[in-house]
Short mmCIF file of C-alpha atoms in Angstrom, two decimals:
data_model
loop_
_atom_site.label_atom_id
_atom_site.label_comp_id
_atom_site.label_asym_id
_atom_site.label_seq_id
_atom_site.Cartn_x
_atom_site.Cartn_y
_atom_site.Cartn_z
CA MET A 1 -12.89 -73.26 35.22
CA ARG A 2 -15.53 -75.95 35.95
CA PHE A 3 -15.19 -79.75 36.26
CA LEU A 4 -18.08 -82.25 36.24
CA GLY A 5 -18.27 -85.53 38.13
CA ASP A 6 -20.63 -86.88 40.71
CA LYS A 7 -20.93 -83.29 41.87
CA GLY A 8 -20.08 -80.02 40.19
CA ILE A 9 -16.65 -78.80 41.28
CA THR A 10 -15.73 -75.21 40.58
CA VAL A 11 -12.30 -73.69 41.08
CA LYS A 12 -11.86 -69.97 40.57
CA ARG A 13 -8.73 -67.99 41.38
CA LYS A 14 -7.46 -64.62 40.26
CA ALA A 15 -3.71 -64.64 39.93
CA ARG A 16 -1.84 -61.66 41.38
CA GLU A 17 -0.43 -59.43 38.68
CA GLN A 18 3.28 -58.81 38.54
CA LYS A 19 2.67 -55.06 38.48
CA ASP A 20 1.22 -55.07 42.01
CA THR A 21 3.68 -53.48 44.45
CA PHE A 22 3.71 -52.86 48.16
CA LEU A 23 3.18 -49.41 49.58
CA GLN A 24 6.00 -49.60 52.16
CA PRO A 25 8.55 -47.76 49.93
CA LEU A 26 6.13 -44.85 49.68
CA ALA A 27 5.77 -44.86 53.46
CA VAL A 28 9.54 -44.95 53.82
CA GLY A 29 9.79 -42.02 51.41
CA ILE A 30 7.26 -40.01 53.42
CA VAL A 31 9.04 -40.80 56.68
CA SER A 32 12.39 -39.91 55.09
CA ALA A 33 11.00 -36.62 53.79
CA ILE A 34 9.66 -35.80 57.25
CA LEU A 35 13.01 -36.76 58.77
CA VAL A 36 14.93 -34.60 56.30
CA THR A 37 12.56 -31.70 56.98
CA LEU A 38 13.05 -32.09 60.72
CA ILE A 39 16.82 -32.25 60.27
CA LEU A 40 16.70 -29.15 58.07
CA VAL A 41 14.57 -27.23 60.57
CA MET A 42 16.73 -28.36 63.49
CA GLY A 43 19.84 -27.47 61.50
CA PHE A 44 18.63 -23.94 60.82
CA LEU A 45 17.60 -23.58 64.46
CA ASP A 46 21.04 -24.81 65.48
CA ILE A 47 22.66 -22.31 63.12
CA ARG A 48 20.54 -19.52 64.57
CA ARG A 49 21.40 -20.65 68.07
CA SER A 50 25.11 -20.83 67.23
CA GLU A 51 24.95 -17.41 65.61
CA THR A 52 23.18 -16.00 68.66
CA ASN A 53 25.77 -17.57 70.97
CA LEU A 54 28.65 -16.21 68.90
CA VAL A 55 27.09 -12.75 68.77
CA GLY A 56 26.58 -12.97 72.52
CA PHE A 57 30.23 -13.93 72.93
CA LEU A 58 31.33 -10.91 70.88
CA GLU A 59 28.96 -8.68 72.83
CA ASP A 60 30.45 -9.96 76.10
CA GLN A 61 33.91 -9.27 74.70
CA ALA A 62 32.83 -5.74 73.79
CA LEU A 63 31.27 -5.18 77.23
CA SER A 64 34.47 -6.37 78.86
CA THR A 65 36.49 -3.90 76.78
CA ILE A 66 34.00 -1.12 77.56
CA SER A 67 34.18 -1.86 81.29
CA VAL A 68 37.97 -1.53 81.14
CA LEU A 69 37.57 1.73 79.22
CA GLN A 70 35.10 3.01 81.81
CA ARG A 71 37.49 2.21 84.66
CA LEU A 72 40.43 3.89 82.92
CA THR A 73 38.31 6.91 82.00
CA GLU A 74 37.13 7.33 85.58
CA GLU A 75 40.70 7.14 86.85
CA ASN A 76 41.88 9.66 84.27
CA LEU A 77 38.96 11.97 84.93
CA ARG A 78 39.59 11.93 88.69
CA SER A 79 43.24 12.77 88.14
CA ILE A 80 42.28 15.66 85.82
CA ILE A 81 39.69 17.31 88.04
CA SER A 82 41.29 16.50 91.41
CA PRO A 83 42.36 19.63 93.35
CA PRO A 84 46.09 20.00 94.02
CA GLU A 85 47.33 18.75 97.37
CA LYS A 86 49.38 21.02 99.56
CA ARG A 87 52.87 19.59 99.88
CA PRO A 88 56.23 21.05 100.72
CA SER A 89 57.81 22.67 97.72
CA GLY A 90 59.68 20.25 95.53
CA LEU A 91 57.87 17.19 96.91
CA LYS A 92 55.19 15.53 94.73
CA THR A 93 53.52 12.16 95.03
CA ALA A 94 52.92 9.79 92.14
CA SER A 95 49.24 10.73 92.09
CA GLN A 96 50.16 14.40 91.89
CA GLU A 97 52.50 13.69 89.01
CA GLU A 98 49.73 11.75 87.26
CA ALA A 99 47.24 14.56 87.85
CA ALA A 100 49.64 17.17 86.54
CA TYR A 101 50.34 15.01 83.52
CA SER A 102 46.60 14.58 82.86
CA LYS A 103 45.98 18.33 83.13
CA ARG A 104 48.79 18.91 80.63
CA TRP A 105 46.96 16.58 78.27
CA VAL A 106 43.91 18.81 78.37
CA LEU A 107 46.03 21.89 77.88
CA GLU A 108 47.96 20.34 75.00
CA ALA A 109 44.76 19.23 73.27
CA ILE A 110 43.33 22.77 73.44
CA THR A 111 46.66 24.26 72.39
CA ASP A 112 46.71 22.04 69.31
CA LEU A 113 43.33 23.43 68.30
CA CYS A 114 44.63 26.96 68.82
CA ARG A 115 47.51 26.19 66.49
CA LYS A 116 45.04 24.91 63.91
CA VAL A 117 43.05 28.16 64.12
CA ASP A 118 46.23 30.20 63.85
CA GLU A 119 47.27 28.23 60.77
CA GLN A 120 43.93 28.91 59.11
CA TRP A 121 44.25 32.58 60.13
CA ARG A 122 47.59 32.80 58.35
CA LYS A 123 45.95 31.36 55.23
CA GLY A 124 43.22 33.95 55.40
CA LYS A 125 40.44 31.42 55.94
CA VAL A 126 39.31 32.68 59.35
CA ASN A 127 36.26 34.88 59.88
CA ASP A 128 33.55 35.25 62.48
CA ASP A 129 31.41 32.44 61.00
CA TYR A 130 34.36 30.06 60.90
CA LEU A 131 35.22 30.75 64.56
CA LYS A 132 31.55 30.43 65.58
CA GLN A 133 31.25 26.99 63.97
CA PHE A 134 34.64 25.90 65.31
CA ALA A 135 33.72 26.96 68.85
CA ALA A 136 30.38 25.13 68.67
CA GLU A 137 32.01 21.92 67.46
CA ASN A 138 34.57 21.96 70.29
CA ASN A 139 32.41 23.30 73.14
CA PHE A 140 34.38 26.56 73.47
CA TRP A 141 32.67 29.33 75.44
CA TYR A 142 34.59 31.98 73.53
CA LEU A 143 37.06 31.85 70.64
CA ALA A 144 38.82 34.82 69.06
CA VAL A 145 41.95 35.87 67.22
CA LEU A 146 43.58 39.06 68.56
CA ASP A 147 46.08 41.43 67.10
CA ARG A 148 49.32 42.38 68.84
CA ASN A 149 47.47 44.99 70.89
CA GLY A 150 44.94 42.46 72.21
CA ASN A 151 42.03 43.72 70.17
CA ALA A 152 39.67 41.17 68.58
CA VAL A 153 40.10 40.72 64.85
CA TYR A 154 37.59 37.87 64.55
CA GLN A 155 35.56 36.21 67.29
CA SER A 156 33.00 33.44 67.67
CA GLY A 157 30.52 35.84 69.20
CA PRO A 158 30.24 39.02 71.24
CA LEU A 159 32.18 38.86 74.45
CA ARG A 160 29.88 38.59 77.48
CA THR A 161 30.67 41.99 78.99
CA ASP A 162 27.36 41.86 80.84
CA MET A 163 29.03 39.50 83.30
CA LEU A 164 31.03 42.51 84.60
CA GLU A 165 29.97 45.87 85.92
CA ALA A 166 30.38 48.93 83.73
CA ARG A 167 33.19 50.34 85.84
CA GLU A 168 35.08 47.06 85.49
CA LEU A 169 35.22 47.46 81.73
CA ARG A 170 37.45 50.52 81.92
CA MET A 171 40.87 51.12 83.41
CA GLY A 172 42.69 54.42 83.52
CA GLY A 173 40.09 56.04 81.29
CA ARG A 174 40.36 53.47 78.49
CA LYS A 175 38.35 50.42 77.51
CA LEU A 176 39.78 47.07 78.42
CA THR A 177 40.93 44.75 75.65
CA PRO A 178 39.22 41.36 75.22
CA LEU A 179 42.21 39.69 76.84
CA GLU A 180 41.91 41.94 79.91
CA ILE A 181 38.15 41.39 80.05
CA MET A 182 38.66 37.61 79.94
CA GLU A 183 41.06 37.90 82.87
CA LYS A 184 38.47 39.78 84.95
CA ILE A 185 35.73 37.23 83.99
CA ARG A 186 38.07 34.40 85.04
CA ALA A 187 38.76 36.05 88.36
CA LYS A 188 35.09 36.80 89.04
CA HIS A 189 33.25 33.79 87.53
CA GLY A 190 35.95 31.13 87.24
CA ILE A 191 35.77 30.83 83.47
CA GLY A 192 39.31 30.00 82.42
CA PHE A 193 40.98 30.61 79.11
CA VAL A 194 44.04 29.64 77.09
CA VAL A 195 46.08 32.07 75.02
CA LEU A 196 48.43 31.02 72.22
CA GLN A 197 50.71 33.86 71.14
CA ARG A 198 52.64 33.92 67.92
CA LYS A 199 56.40 33.89 68.15
CA ASP A 200 56.64 37.20 66.31
CA ASN A 201 54.02 38.78 68.63
CA SER A 202 51.88 39.64 65.61
CA GLY A 203 48.77 38.16 67.15
CA MET A 204 47.31 35.57 69.43
CA VAL A 205 44.48 33.03 69.67
CA ILE A 206 42.35 32.97 72.81
CA VAL A 207 40.07 30.10 73.83
CA SER A 208 37.77 30.23 76.84
CA LEU A 209 36.04 27.29 78.50
CA ASP A 210 33.07 27.48 80.81
CA LYS A 211 32.15 24.70 83.21
CA GLU A 212 30.36 22.66 80.53
CA GLY A 213 33.28 23.02 78.13
CA LEU A 214 35.76 22.08 80.82
CA ILE A 215 33.79 18.91 81.61
CA TYR A 216 33.62 18.09 77.90
CA TRP A 217 37.37 18.47 77.41
CA SER A 218 38.24 16.68 80.63
CA LEU A 219 36.05 13.75 79.58
CA LYS A 220 37.43 13.86 76.05
CA VAL A 221 41.03 13.70 77.24
CA ALA A 222 40.21 11.03 79.84
CA VAL A 223 38.57 8.87 77.17
CA GLU A 224 41.43 9.35 74.71
CA LYS A 225 43.97 8.30 77.35
CA GLY A 226 41.86 5.26 78.18
CA ILE A 227 41.61 4.22 74.53
CA LYS A 228 45.36 4.58 74.08
CA LYS A 229 45.98 2.36 77.10
CA ILE A 230 43.63 -0.29 75.74
CA GLY A 231 45.25 -0.07 72.34
CA GLU A 232 44.05 -1.60 69.11
CA GLY A 233 43.76 -5.27 68.27
CA HIS A 234 41.60 -7.85 70.07
CA GLY A 235 39.45 -8.01 66.93
CA ILE A 236 38.51 -4.31 67.26
CA VAL A 237 38.16 -2.73 63.83
CA TYR A 238 37.11 0.65 65.16
CA MET A 239 35.93 2.26 68.37
CA GLN A 240 34.19 5.58 68.74
CA ILE A 241 33.01 7.36 71.89
CA ILE A 242 30.19 9.88 71.48
CA ASN A 243 28.80 12.07 74.26
CA ASP A 244 25.16 12.82 74.91
CA GLN A 245 25.42 15.81 72.54
CA LYS A 246 26.42 13.46 69.69
CA LYS A 247 29.92 14.87 69.63
CA ILE A 248 32.83 12.54 69.13
CA LEU A 249 35.05 12.39 72.20
CA SER A 250 37.57 9.98 70.73
CA SER A 251 37.86 7.37 68.02
CA VAL A 252 40.16 4.61 66.84
CA GLY A 253 40.07 3.14 63.36
CA GLN A 254 37.66 4.08 60.61
CA PRO A 255 33.99 3.47 61.51
CA MET A 256 31.53 2.67 58.76
CA HIS A 257 29.50 5.81 59.44
CA VAL A 258 28.69 8.22 62.22
CA LEU A 259 26.04 7.16 64.70
CA LYS A 260 22.62 8.33 63.57
CA ASN A 261 19.24 8.39 65.20
CA GLY A 262 18.15 5.48 63.03
CA ASP A 263 21.06 3.32 64.19
CA PHE A 264 20.00 1.13 67.10
CA ASN A 265 17.90 3.11 69.60
CA TYR A 266 19.90 6.21 70.48
CA LYS A 267 17.60 7.48 73.23
CA GLU A 268 17.19 4.16 75.03
CA ILE A 269 20.93 3.53 74.96
CA LEU A 270 21.53 6.93 76.57
CA THR A 271 18.96 6.15 79.26
CA GLY A 272 20.78 2.91 80.04
CA LYS A 273 17.76 0.68 79.30
CA ILE A 274 19.68 -1.19 76.63
CA LYS A 275 22.81 -2.90 77.87
CA ILE A 276 24.24 -3.42 74.39
CA ALA A 277 22.91 -3.44 70.83
CA SER A 278 24.47 -5.00 67.77
CA LYS A 279 23.92 -5.47 64.06
CA LYS A 280 25.85 -6.92 61.14
CA VAL A 281 27.50 -4.54 58.73
CA ASP A 282 29.07 -5.59 55.42
CA SER A 283 31.26 -3.19 53.52
CA GLY A 284 33.17 -4.68 50.64
CA ASN A 285 35.29 -7.51 51.97
CA SER A 286 34.88 -6.32 55.57
CA LYS A 287 32.40 -8.20 57.72
CA ILE A 288 31.87 -6.35 60.97
CA LEU A 289 29.61 -6.68 63.98
CA ASP A 290 28.64 -3.11 64.83
CA LEU A 291 27.91 -2.61 68.54
CA ALA A 292 26.69 0.28 70.66
CA ALA A 293 26.61 0.41 74.46
CA PRO A 294 26.21 3.17 77.04
CA LEU A 295 29.31 4.63 78.68
CA PHE A 296 28.86 4.92 82.44
CA LEU A 297 30.84 7.22 84.71
CA ASP A 298 29.90 7.25 88.40
CA LYS A 299 26.80 5.20 87.50
CA LYS A 300 25.61 7.87 85.07
CA VAL A 301 25.42 7.56 81.29
CA VAL A 302 27.70 10.17 79.75
CA GLY A 303 27.83 8.87 76.20
CA ILE A 304 27.79 5.93 73.83
CA VAL A 305 30.61 3.60 72.91
CA ARG A 306 30.45 2.56 69.28
CA MET A 307 32.60 -0.46 68.49
CA GLY A 308 33.15 -2.59 65.42
CA LEU A 309 34.40 -6.16 65.89
CA ASP A 310 35.66 -8.39 63.12
CA ARG A 311 33.19 -11.25 62.67
CA GLY A 312 35.22 -13.17 60.12
CA SER A 313 35.85 -16.02 62.59
CA MET A 314 32.19 -16.06 63.59
CA ASP A 315 31.01 -16.26 59.98
CA LYS A 316 33.55 -19.00 59.33
CA ILE A 317 32.20 -21.09 62.21
CA ILE A 318 28.62 -20.52 61.04
CA ALA A 319 29.58 -21.45 57.47
CA GLU A 320 31.21 -24.67 58.74
CA ASN A 321 28.08 -25.50 60.74
CA LYS A 322 25.93 -24.92 57.65
CA GLN A 323 28.22 -27.10 55.58
CA ASN A 324 28.12 -29.89 58.18
CA ILE A 325 24.34 -29.72 58.37
CA PHE A 326 23.94 -29.85 54.59
CA VAL A 327 26.42 -32.74 54.32
CA PHE A 328 24.58 -34.62 57.06
CA MET A 329 21.25 -33.92 55.39
CA PHE A 330 22.65 -35.11 52.04
CA LEU A 331 23.86 -38.34 53.66
CA VAL A 332 20.46 -38.87 55.27
CA VAL A 333 18.75 -38.37 51.91
CA VAL A 334 21.15 -40.81 50.21
CA ILE A 335 20.65 -43.40 52.96
CA ALA A 336 16.88 -42.92 52.78
CA LEU A 337 16.86 -43.35 49.00
CA LEU A 338 19.11 -46.40 49.26
CA SER A 339 16.86 -47.88 51.94
CA MET A 340 13.82 -47.25 49.77
CA TRP A 341 15.48 -48.92 46.81
CA LEU A 342 16.61 -51.94 48.87
CA LEU A 343 13.18 -52.29 50.43
CA TYR A 344 11.51 -51.94 47.05
CA TYR A 345 13.86 -54.52 45.52
CA ASP A 346 13.46 -56.95 48.42
CA GLN A 347 9.68 -56.63 48.47
CA ASN A 348 9.41 -57.10 44.72
CA ARG A 349 11.61 -60.18 44.99
CA HIS A 350 9.37 -61.59 47.70
CA LEU A 351 6.33 -60.56 45.69
CA SER A 352 7.64 -62.47 42.68
CA GLY A 353 8.13 -65.52 44.91
CA ILE A 354 4.60 -65.20 46.22
CA ILE A 355 3.23 -64.90 42.69
CA GLU A 356 5.19 -68.00 41.61
CA MET A 357 3.93 -69.86 44.66
CA GLU A 358 0.36 -68.88 43.85
CA ARG A 359 0.82 -70.11 40.29
CA ARG A 360 2.11 -73.43 41.55
CA LEU A 361 -0.75 -73.64 44.00
CA GLU A 362 -3.20 -72.93 41.20
CA LYS A 363 -1.57 -75.61 39.07
CA ALA A 364 -1.75 -78.05 41.95
CA GLU A 365 -5.41 -77.24 42.44
CA ARG A 366 -6.04 -77.79 38.76
CA LEU A 367 -4.23 -81.11 38.87
CA SER A 368 -6.22 -82.05 41.95
CA SER A 369 -9.44 -81.16 40.16
CA LEU A 370 -8.26 -83.12 37.14
CA GLY A 371 -7.57 -86.08 39.39
CA GLN A 372 -11.07 -85.85 40.80
CA LEU A 373 -12.43 -85.69 37.24
CA ALA A 374 -10.32 -88.68 36.21
CA ALA A 375 -11.57 -90.62 39.23
CA GLY A 376 -15.17 -89.82 38.31
CA VAL A 377 -14.66 -90.75 34.66
CA ALA A 378 -12.85 -93.95 35.59
CA HIS A 379 -15.63 -94.88 37.97
CA GLU A 380 -18.22 -94.29 35.27
CA ILE A 381 -16.24 -96.33 32.70
CA ARG A 382 -15.45 -99.23 35.03
CA ASN A 383 -19.11 -100.12 35.55
CA PRO A 384 -19.87 -100.81 31.84
CA LEU A 385 -16.52 -102.59 31.51
CA ASN A 386 -17.51 -104.93 34.29
CA ALA A 387 -20.78 -105.60 32.49
CA ILE A 388 -18.91 -106.24 29.21
CA SER A 389 -16.48 -108.56 31.01
CA ILE A 390 -19.33 -110.53 32.54
CA ALA A 391 -21.06 -110.69 29.16
CA ALA A 392 -17.85 -111.93 27.49
CA GLN A 393 -17.46 -114.65 30.12
CA ARG A 394 -21.03 -115.81 29.54
CA LEU A 395 -20.55 -115.80 25.77
CA LYS A 396 -17.44 -117.94 26.14
CA LYS A 397 -19.14 -120.25 28.56
CA ASP A 398 -22.67 -120.54 27.25
CA PHE A 399 -22.59 -119.56 23.58
CA VAL A 400 -19.70 -121.52 22.08
CA PRO A 401 -20.48 -122.45 18.40
CA ALA A 402 -21.11 -126.08 17.68
CA ASP A 403 -18.83 -125.92 14.68
CA SER A 404 -15.38 -126.84 15.92
CA SER A 405 -13.67 -124.64 13.31
CA LYS A 406 -15.53 -121.59 14.56
CA ALA A 407 -15.33 -122.54 18.19
CA GLU A 408 -11.59 -121.99 18.24
CA ASP A 409 -11.91 -118.52 16.70
CA PHE A 410 -14.75 -117.72 19.10
CA CYS A 411 -12.63 -118.65 22.06
CA ASN A 412 -9.73 -116.56 20.79
CA LEU A 413 -11.92 -113.50 20.22
CA SER A 414 -13.63 -113.77 23.59
CA GLY A 415 -10.21 -114.12 25.20
CA ILE A 416 -9.02 -111.00 23.41
CA ILE A 417 -12.09 -109.10 24.67
CA ARG A 418 -11.43 -110.20 28.25
CA ASP A 419 -7.71 -109.29 27.98
CA GLU A 420 -8.50 -105.80 26.65
CA ILE A 421 -11.11 -105.33 29.37
CA ARG A 422 -8.45 -106.31 31.91
CA ARG A 423 -6.02 -103.84 30.34
CA LEU A 424 -8.67 -101.08 30.47
CA ASN A 425 -9.24 -101.90 34.13
CA GLY A 426 -5.52 -101.44 34.71
CA ILE A 427 -5.63 -98.06 32.99
CA ILE A 428 -8.63 -97.08 35.12
CA GLU A 429 -6.74 -98.11 38.24
CA GLU A 430 -3.93 -95.78 37.19
CA PHE A 431 -6.47 -92.96 36.73
CA LEU A 432 -7.70 -93.61 40.23
CA SER A 433 -4.13 -93.31 41.52
CA PHE A 434 -3.47 -90.18 39.38
CA SER A 435 -0.81 -88.70 41.59
CA LYS A 436 1.32 -91.80 41.24
CA SER A 437 3.48 -92.50 38.24
CA ARG A 438 2.57 -95.43 35.97
CA ARG A 439 4.11 -98.71 37.05
CA LEU A 440 5.93 -100.95 34.64
CA GLU A 441 5.08 -104.60 35.28
CA LEU A 442 7.78 -106.80 33.85
CA ARG A 443 6.89 -110.47 33.46
CA ASP A 444 7.39 -113.31 30.98
CA PHE A 445 4.85 -113.31 28.20
CA SER A 446 4.42 -115.51 25.14
CA VAL A 447 4.97 -113.69 21.85
CA THR A 448 3.04 -116.49 20.11
CA GLU A 449 -0.01 -115.70 22.20
CA ILE A 450 0.13 -112.00 21.25
CA LEU A 451 0.55 -112.85 17.57
CA GLN A 452 -2.34 -115.32 17.77
CA LYS A 453 -4.58 -112.59 19.18
CA ILE A 454 -3.60 -110.20 16.40
CA VAL A 455 -4.31 -112.84 13.73
CA SER A 456 -7.70 -113.60 15.27
CA LEU A 457 -8.63 -109.89 15.16
CA ILE A 458 -7.67 -109.24 11.56
CA ARG A 459 -8.49 -112.66 9.99
CA GLU A 460 -12.03 -111.74 8.96
CA GLU A 461 -10.94 -108.44 7.38
CA ALA A 462 -8.12 -110.19 5.55
CA GLN A 463 -10.40 -112.89 4.17
CA GLY A 464 -12.81 -110.23 2.93
CA ARG A 465 -9.96 -108.84 0.83
CA GLY A 466 -8.90 -112.24 -0.47
CA ILE A 467 -5.90 -112.58 1.84
CA VAL A 468 -5.21 -115.92 3.46
CA ILE A 469 -3.25 -115.83 6.72
CA GLU A 470 -1.43 -119.00 7.65
CA THR A 471 0.21 -119.51 11.03
CA LYS A 472 2.86 -121.92 12.08
CA TRP A 473 3.88 -121.96 15.75
CA LEU A 474 6.77 -123.65 17.41
CA HIS A 475 6.12 -126.06 20.19
CA SER A 476 8.11 -123.89 22.63
CA PRO A 477 6.77 -120.33 22.14
CA ALA A 478 9.16 -117.36 22.22
CA VAL A 479 9.09 -115.31 25.38
#
């Protein structure tokens, strides 16, 4: 807008639109998103760390159990293979009793297998192939079923007669029976054997163990005794001990599957490079941490301990941690959104106040410009009014009509002109003091004088229309 006076005054202002908003809520949203992302990343890292710690705890628990098993196995193995001490007849120490008991364990375990073979023999399911496979699975040097005369009916393989001289294979002009040959091999080479004879003397089962087989069965029995002493429980779902030939020495529970080459790193575990390996296994409702660790005896790896631990408690803790993290993240998101909304609301409220203030300021500037315009206009009007006032005074003073009847009207009209000029000057003064409210000046004034002025102004027009105005004033005019 533009105002004119003594000088050109221009006021230009662009009002802020209500739609303008601050960018801080967007910044808060970005910061909140970054914060939530950081919390999410830290939460997942914390979950991974917790899971690693819990797995480490279970691995330590498994290693502790394995160390106990190793100690018990070593003790059992020493008692099995220890040579008998020479003591007076009828006197035995506790260690001798334990050693004898351990040796009976080995003997009973082999005897049980002989009974199994005999049972299959009675059912007619035994042949050379069956005995060969059975002997290989159980590390038997020789396995055979003999008739009542000691002759081999079925056997796992040819008897190693080459271990004896030709003259040792005959006695009294006849060939020795397999049982007699085994006795000579035992006496000459130290390869022992076990014979299980039927109660009706209709046959027998003979099992022979070489040094490797004896070590296998001694270790097998020692491990089984150790596992029984440890017992089940302690979160152990299953435990399986496998030797370096991948043969099961002992097991407790039902493992998910037999150890395979693809499970863990079989070779490195047997070399002792890996202390313990673990992986999660889910089977139906069972959640198990499957572990494998080397079994040491006399600082040598003799096999692998396969153990399954229940990880239900571990998964529960991890699930609770995940839930806590997600709840915390949800609360952070809610708080961030609430903060954004409050900030947005507060800023818009302040923005509305600023816009209203700018509007008032603009209005004040307009009024100020209008006041300047009024002052300029009043100044321009007052100059001609002064000239008119001076001219009216001179007319009244110097140009009064000679006719007395007209002189009175002339004086009244000139007085009216001066009064109106005075009133205009008052209005101009109010323009000059635009910011101030108009003042009411209360004073006594003659109504007769006002009426006389009105009559003087309209008398000529009334006479032109044939109207005669007569006045009659009281001596004391009304106020």
